[in-house]
mmCIF file of C-alpha atoms in Angstrom:
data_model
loop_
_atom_site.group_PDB
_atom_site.id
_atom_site.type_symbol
_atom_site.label_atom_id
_atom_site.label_comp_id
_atom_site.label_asym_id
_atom_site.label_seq_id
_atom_site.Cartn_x
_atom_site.Cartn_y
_atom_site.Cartn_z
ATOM 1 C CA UNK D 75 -34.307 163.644 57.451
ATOM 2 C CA UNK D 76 -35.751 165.762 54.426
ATOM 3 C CA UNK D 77 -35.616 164.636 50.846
ATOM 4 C CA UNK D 78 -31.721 165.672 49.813
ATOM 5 C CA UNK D 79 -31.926 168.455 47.175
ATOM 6 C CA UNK D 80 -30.052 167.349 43.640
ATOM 7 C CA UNK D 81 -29.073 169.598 40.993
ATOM 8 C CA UNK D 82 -27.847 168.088 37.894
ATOM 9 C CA UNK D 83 -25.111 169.416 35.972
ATOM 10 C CA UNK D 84 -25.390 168.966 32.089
ATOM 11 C CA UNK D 85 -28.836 168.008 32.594
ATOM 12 C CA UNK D 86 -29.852 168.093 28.630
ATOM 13 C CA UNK D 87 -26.842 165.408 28.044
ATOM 14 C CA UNK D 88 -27.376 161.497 27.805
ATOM 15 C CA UNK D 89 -26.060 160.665 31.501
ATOM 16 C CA UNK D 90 -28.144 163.880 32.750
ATOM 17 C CA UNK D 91 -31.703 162.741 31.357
ATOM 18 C CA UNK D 92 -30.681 159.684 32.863
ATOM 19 C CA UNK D 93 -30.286 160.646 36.350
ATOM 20 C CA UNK D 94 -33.648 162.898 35.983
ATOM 21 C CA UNK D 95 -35.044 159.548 35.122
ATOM 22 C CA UNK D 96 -33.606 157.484 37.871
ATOM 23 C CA UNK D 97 -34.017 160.146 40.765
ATOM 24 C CA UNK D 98 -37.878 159.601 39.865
ATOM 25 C CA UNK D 99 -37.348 155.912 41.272
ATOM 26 C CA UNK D 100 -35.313 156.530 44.149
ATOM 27 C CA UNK D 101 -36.521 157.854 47.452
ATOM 28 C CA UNK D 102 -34.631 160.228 49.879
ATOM 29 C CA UNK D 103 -33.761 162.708 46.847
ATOM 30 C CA UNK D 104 -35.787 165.217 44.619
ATOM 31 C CA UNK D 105 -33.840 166.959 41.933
ATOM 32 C CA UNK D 106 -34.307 171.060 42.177
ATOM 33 C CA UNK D 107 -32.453 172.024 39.943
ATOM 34 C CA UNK D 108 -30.441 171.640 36.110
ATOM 35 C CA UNK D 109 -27.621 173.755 34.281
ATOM 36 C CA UNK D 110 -26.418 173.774 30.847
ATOM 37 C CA UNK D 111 -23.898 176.139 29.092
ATOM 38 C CA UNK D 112 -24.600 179.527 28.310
ATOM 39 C CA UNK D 113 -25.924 179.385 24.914
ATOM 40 C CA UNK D 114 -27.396 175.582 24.885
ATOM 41 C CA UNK D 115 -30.578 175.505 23.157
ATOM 42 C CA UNK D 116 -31.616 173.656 26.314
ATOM 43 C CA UNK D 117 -31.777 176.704 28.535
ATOM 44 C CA UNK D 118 -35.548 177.440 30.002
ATOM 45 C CA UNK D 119 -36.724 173.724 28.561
ATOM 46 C CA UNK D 120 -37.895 172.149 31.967
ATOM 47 C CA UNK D 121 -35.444 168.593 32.578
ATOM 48 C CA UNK D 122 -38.738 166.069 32.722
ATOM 49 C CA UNK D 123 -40.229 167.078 29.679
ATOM 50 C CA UNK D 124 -36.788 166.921 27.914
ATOM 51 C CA UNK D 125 -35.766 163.490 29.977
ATOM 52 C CA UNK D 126 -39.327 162.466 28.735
ATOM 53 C CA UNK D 127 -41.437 161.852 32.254
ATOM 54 C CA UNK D 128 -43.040 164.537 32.226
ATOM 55 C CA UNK D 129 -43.396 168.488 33.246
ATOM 56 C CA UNK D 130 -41.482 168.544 36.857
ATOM 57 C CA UNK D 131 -41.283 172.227 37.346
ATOM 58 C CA UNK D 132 -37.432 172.182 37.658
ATOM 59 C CA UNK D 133 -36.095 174.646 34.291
ATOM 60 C CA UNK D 134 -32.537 174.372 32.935
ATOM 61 C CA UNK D 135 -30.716 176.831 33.695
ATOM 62 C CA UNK D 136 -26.858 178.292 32.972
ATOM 63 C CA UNK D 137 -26.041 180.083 36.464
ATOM 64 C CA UNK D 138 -24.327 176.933 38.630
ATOM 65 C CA UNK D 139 -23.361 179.518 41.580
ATOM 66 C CA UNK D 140 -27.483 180.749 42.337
ATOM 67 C CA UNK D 141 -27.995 177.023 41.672
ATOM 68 C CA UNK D 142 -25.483 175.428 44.273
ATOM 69 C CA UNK D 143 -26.486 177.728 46.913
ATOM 70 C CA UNK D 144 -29.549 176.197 46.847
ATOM 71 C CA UNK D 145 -29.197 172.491 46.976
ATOM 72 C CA UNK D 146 -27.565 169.397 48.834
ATOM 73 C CA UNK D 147 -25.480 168.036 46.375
ATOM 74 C CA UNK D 148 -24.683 168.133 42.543
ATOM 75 C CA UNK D 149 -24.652 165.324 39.772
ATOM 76 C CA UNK D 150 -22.208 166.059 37.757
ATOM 77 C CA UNK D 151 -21.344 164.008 34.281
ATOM 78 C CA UNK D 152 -20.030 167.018 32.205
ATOM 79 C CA UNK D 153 -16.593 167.798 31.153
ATOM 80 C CA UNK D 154 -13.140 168.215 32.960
ATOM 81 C CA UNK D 155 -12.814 171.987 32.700
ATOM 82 C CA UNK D 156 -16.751 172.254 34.346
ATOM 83 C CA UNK D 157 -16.117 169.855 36.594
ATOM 84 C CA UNK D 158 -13.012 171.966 38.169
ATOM 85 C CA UNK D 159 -15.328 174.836 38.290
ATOM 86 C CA UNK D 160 -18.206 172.741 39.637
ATOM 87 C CA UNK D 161 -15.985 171.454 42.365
ATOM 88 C CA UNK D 162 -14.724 174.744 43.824
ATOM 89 C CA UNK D 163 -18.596 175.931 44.031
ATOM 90 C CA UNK D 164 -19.486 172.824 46.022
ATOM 91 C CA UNK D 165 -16.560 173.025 48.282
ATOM 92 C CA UNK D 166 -17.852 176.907 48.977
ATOM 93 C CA UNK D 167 -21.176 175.734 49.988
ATOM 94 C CA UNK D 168 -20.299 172.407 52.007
ATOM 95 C CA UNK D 169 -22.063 170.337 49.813
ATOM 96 C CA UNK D 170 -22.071 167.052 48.063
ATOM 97 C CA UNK D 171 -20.350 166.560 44.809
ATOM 98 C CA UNK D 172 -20.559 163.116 42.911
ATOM 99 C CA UNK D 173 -18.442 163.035 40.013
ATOM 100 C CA UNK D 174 -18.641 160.848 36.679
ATOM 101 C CA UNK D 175 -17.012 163.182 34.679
ATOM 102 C CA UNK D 176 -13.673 161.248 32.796
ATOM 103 C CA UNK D 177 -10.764 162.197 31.341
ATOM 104 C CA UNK D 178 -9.296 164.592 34.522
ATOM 105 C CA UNK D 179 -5.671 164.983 34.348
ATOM 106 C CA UNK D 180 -2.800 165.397 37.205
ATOM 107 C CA UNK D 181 -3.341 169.093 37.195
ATOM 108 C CA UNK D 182 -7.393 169.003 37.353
ATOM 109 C CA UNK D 183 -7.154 165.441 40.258
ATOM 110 C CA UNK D 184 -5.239 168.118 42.245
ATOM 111 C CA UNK D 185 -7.911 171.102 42.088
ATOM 112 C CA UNK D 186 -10.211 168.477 42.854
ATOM 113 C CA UNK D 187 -8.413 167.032 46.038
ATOM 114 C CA UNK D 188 -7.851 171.026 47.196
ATOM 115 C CA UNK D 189 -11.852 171.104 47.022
ATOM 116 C CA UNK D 190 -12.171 167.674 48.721
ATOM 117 C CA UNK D 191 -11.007 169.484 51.778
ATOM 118 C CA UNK D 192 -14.273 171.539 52.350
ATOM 119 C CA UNK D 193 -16.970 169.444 49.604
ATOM 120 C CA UNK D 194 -17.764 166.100 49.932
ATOM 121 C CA UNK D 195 -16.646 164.513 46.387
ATOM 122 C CA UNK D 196 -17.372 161.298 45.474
ATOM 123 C CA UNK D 197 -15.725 160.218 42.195
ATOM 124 C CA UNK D 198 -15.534 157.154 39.798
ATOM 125 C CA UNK D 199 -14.358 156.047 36.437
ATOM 126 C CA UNK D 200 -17.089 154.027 36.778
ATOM 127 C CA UNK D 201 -20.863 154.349 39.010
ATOM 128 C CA UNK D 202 -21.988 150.535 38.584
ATOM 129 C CA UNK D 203 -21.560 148.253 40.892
ATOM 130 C CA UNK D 204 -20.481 145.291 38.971
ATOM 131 C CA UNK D 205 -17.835 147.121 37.237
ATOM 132 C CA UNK D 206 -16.369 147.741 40.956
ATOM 133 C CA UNK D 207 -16.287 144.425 42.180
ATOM 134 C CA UNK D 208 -14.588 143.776 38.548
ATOM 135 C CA UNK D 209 -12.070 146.273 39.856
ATOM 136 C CA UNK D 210 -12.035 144.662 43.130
ATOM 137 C CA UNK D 211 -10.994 141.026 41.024
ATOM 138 C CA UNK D 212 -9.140 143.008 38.944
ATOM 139 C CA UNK D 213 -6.516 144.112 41.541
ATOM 140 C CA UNK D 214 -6.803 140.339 43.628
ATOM 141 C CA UNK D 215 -6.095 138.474 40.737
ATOM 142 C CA UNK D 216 -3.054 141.095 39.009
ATOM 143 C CA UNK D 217 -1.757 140.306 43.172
ATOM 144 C CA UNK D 218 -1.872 136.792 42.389
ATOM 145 C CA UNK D 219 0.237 136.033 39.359
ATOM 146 C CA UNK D 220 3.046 137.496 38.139
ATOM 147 C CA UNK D 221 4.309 139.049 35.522
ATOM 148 C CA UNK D 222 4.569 135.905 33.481
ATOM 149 C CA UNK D 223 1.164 136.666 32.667
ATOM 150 C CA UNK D 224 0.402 139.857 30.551
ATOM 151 C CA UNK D 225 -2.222 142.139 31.687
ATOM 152 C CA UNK D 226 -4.446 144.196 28.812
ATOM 153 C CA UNK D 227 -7.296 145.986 29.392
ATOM 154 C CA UNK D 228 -10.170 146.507 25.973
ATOM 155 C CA UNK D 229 -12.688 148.859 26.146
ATOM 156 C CA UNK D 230 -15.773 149.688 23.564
ATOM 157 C CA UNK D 231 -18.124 152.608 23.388
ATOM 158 C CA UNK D 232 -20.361 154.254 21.767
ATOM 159 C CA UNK D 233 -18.975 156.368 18.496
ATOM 160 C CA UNK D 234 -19.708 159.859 20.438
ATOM 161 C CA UNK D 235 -16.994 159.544 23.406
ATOM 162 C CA UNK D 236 -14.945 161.954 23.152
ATOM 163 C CA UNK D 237 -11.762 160.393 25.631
ATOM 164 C CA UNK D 238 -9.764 157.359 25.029
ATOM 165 C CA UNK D 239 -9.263 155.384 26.988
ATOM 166 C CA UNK D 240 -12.862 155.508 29.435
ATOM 167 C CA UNK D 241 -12.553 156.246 32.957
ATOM 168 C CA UNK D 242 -13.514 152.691 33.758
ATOM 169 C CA UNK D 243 -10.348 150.963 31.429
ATOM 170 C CA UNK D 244 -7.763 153.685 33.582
ATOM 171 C CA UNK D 245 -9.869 152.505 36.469
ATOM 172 C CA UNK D 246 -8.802 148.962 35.784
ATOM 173 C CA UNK D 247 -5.701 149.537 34.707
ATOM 174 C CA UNK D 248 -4.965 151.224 37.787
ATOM 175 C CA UNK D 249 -6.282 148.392 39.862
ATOM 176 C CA UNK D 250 -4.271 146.161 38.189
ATOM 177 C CA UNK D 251 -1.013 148.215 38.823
ATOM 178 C CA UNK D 252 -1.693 148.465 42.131
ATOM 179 C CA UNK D 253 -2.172 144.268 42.557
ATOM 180 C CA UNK D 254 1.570 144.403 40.586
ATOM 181 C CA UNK D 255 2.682 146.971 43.128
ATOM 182 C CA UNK D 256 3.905 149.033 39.866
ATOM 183 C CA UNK D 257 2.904 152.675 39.047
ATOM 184 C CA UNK D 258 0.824 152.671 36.061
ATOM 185 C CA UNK D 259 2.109 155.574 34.863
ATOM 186 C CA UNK D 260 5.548 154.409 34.568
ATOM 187 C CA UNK D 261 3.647 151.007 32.760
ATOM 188 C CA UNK D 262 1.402 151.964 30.778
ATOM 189 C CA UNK D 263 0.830 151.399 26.836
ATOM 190 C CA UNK D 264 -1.860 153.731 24.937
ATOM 191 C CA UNK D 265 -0.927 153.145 21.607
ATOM 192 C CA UNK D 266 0.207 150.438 19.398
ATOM 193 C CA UNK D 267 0.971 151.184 15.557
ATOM 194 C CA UNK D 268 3.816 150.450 13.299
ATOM 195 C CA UNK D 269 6.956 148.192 13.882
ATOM 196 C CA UNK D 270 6.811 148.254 18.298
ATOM 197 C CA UNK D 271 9.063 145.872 18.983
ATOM 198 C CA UNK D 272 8.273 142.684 21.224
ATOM 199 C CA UNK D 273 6.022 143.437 24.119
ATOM 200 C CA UNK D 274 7.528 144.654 27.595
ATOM 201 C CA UNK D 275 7.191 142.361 30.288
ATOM 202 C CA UNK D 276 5.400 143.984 33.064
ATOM 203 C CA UNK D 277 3.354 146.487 31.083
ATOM 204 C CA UNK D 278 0.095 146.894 31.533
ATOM 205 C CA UNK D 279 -1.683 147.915 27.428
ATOM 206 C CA UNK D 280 -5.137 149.372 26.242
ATOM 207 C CA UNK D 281 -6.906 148.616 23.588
ATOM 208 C CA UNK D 282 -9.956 151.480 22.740
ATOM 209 C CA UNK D 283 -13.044 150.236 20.086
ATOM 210 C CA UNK D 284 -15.591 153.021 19.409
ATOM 211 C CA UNK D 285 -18.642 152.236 17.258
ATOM 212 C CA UNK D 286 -22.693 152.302 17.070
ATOM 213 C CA UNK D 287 -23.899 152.662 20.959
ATOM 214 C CA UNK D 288 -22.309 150.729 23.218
ATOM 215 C CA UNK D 289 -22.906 151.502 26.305
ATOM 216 C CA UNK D 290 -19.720 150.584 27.309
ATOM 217 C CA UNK D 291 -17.969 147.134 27.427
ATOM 218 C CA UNK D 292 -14.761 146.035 29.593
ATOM 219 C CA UNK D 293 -12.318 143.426 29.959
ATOM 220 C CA UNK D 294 -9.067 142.764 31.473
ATOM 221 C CA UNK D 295 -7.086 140.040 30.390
ATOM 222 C CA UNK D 296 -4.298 138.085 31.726
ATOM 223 C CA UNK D 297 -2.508 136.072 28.907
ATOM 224 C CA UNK D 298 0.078 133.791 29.898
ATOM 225 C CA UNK D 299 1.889 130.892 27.559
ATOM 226 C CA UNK D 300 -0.718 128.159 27.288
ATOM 227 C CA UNK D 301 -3.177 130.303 29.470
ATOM 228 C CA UNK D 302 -5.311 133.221 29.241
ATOM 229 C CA UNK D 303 -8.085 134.910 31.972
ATOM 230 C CA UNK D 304 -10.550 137.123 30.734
ATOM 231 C CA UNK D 305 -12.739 139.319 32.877
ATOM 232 C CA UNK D 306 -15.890 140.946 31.513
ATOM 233 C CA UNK D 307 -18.451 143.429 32.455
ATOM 234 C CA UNK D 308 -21.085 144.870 29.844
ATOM 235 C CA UNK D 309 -23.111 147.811 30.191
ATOM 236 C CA UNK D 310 -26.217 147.635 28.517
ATOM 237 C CA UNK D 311 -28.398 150.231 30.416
ATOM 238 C CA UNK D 312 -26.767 153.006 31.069
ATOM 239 C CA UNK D 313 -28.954 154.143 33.822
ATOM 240 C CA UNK D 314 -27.142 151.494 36.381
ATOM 241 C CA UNK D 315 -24.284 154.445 36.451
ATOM 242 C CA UNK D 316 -27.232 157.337 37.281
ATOM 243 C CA UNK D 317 -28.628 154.764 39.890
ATOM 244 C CA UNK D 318 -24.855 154.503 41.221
ATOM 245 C CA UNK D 319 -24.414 158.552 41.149
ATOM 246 C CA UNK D 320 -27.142 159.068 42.909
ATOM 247 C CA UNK D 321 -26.738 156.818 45.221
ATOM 248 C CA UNK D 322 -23.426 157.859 45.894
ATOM 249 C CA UNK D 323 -24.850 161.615 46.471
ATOM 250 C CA UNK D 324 -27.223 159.724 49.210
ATOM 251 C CA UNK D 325 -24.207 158.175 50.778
ATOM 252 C CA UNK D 326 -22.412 161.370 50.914
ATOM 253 C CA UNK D 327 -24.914 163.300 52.533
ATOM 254 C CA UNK D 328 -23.464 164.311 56.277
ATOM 255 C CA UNK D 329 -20.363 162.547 55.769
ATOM 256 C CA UNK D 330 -18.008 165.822 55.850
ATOM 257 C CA UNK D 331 -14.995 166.419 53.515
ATOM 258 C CA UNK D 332 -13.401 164.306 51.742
ATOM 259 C CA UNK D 333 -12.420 162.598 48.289
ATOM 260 C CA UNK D 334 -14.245 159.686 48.187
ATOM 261 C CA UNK D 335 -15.049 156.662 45.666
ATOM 262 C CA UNK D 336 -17.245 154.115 45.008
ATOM 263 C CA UNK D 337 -15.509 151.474 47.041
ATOM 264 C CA UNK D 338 -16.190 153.736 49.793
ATOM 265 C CA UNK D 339 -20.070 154.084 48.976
ATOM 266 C CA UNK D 340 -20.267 150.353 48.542
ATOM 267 C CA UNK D 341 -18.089 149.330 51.782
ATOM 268 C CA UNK D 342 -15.508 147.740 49.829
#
């Protein structure tokens, strides 16, 4: 099979230089092609000069429809409204769409599932591996003990994330309502300030830092009278989430429609 044509979608961002640099490392892919915004200074630049490896021929561009008529799949780490838009363009062309965009509400999950029936979309709070086996052990071990053990989930970042919580804490939290058989929703605690009152039995809190660069750091805890389990992954490179992306765009390749995640890319 030929080398999958990538395009990558906010390609002068942090995550997109990072998944011009990883796609140089992986084989079975060749990136063809990067959008910005209309009006980034970024428009023209080519994305291997400005991801620092080099001219690769590939300019930045701000016209995603010319773009995704022309390629396999899209990497797309951008920002829920794009993301919507990005998604209906992939399902148009049949194509791959690997999502690591956070902070997607009810209204925007649904647009997305409507494209899952023609694109192939794989998305995640989180690309890494370890972070989904933590979710994995997350969900076994909220299944295991009950509520007489409190469940909280802390997250850091760096100081220029824009949503609170990440992606990856709602990821966990999630997991961890799903072990409890609750629905987070009905469970959940964002915010603590003032005079709250004892804490509910059964809810499932967050806890957000932001500060410096983190990469991003996450624990779920299980606190219990006398007791208290804490699970931890730390991110300290975060070009193990471009490795995951991309490899999730491999993955997808052939697999038809669908809304997908990484559990499904890594068979568990």
């Amino acid at each position: 099979m030929s080398e999958m044509k990538l395009a990558i979608m906010g390609a002068a961002g942090r995550m997109g230089q990072e998944l011009m640099r990883a796609a140089q490392c992986i084989d079975g892919c060749t990136i063809t092609g990067a959008i910005e915004p209309k009006g980034s200074k970024s428009i023209g630049q080519d994305i291997g000069v400005l991801a620092g490896i080099g001219a690769t021929g590939v300019l930045i561009t701000d016209d995603p429809l010319e773009m995704v008529a022309k390629v396999d799949g899209i990497l797309d780490f951008t920002i829920p409204k794009a993301t919507v838009e990005f998604a209906g363009l992939a399902a148009n062309a049949r194509i791959v769409h690997v999502i690591g965009t956070t902070g997607l509400n009810e209204a925007e999950m649904a647009k997305l599932g409507a494209a899952a029936r023609h694109a192939t979309i794989v998305k995640a709070g989180n690309m890494s591996l370890g972070v989904n086996l933590l979710t994995a052990v997350t969900r076994k071990v909220a299944e295991a003990l009950d509520e007489d053990f409190d469940i909280e989930v802390l997250e850091m970042h760096h100081r220029h994330k824009i949503d609170a919580p990440s992606g990856t804490a709602l990821m966990l939290g999630q997991a961890a309502a799903e072990g409890r058989k609750i629905k987070l929703a009905d469970r959940s605690v964002r915010v603590r300030d003032g005079h709250t009152g004892a804490r509910n039995r059964g809810d499932i809190g967050f806890a957000t830092l932001r500060g410096g660069n983190v990469v991003g750091e996450h624990s779920v805890v299980f606190a219990a009278d006398g007791e208290r389990i804490v699970i931890t992954h730390i991110a300290t490179d975060r070009g193990i989430f471009a490795r995951g992306a991309i490899k999730a765009a491999l993955w997808g390749r052939g697999k038809g429609p669908g809304l997908f995640s990484m559990a499904d890319v890594l068979g568990m």
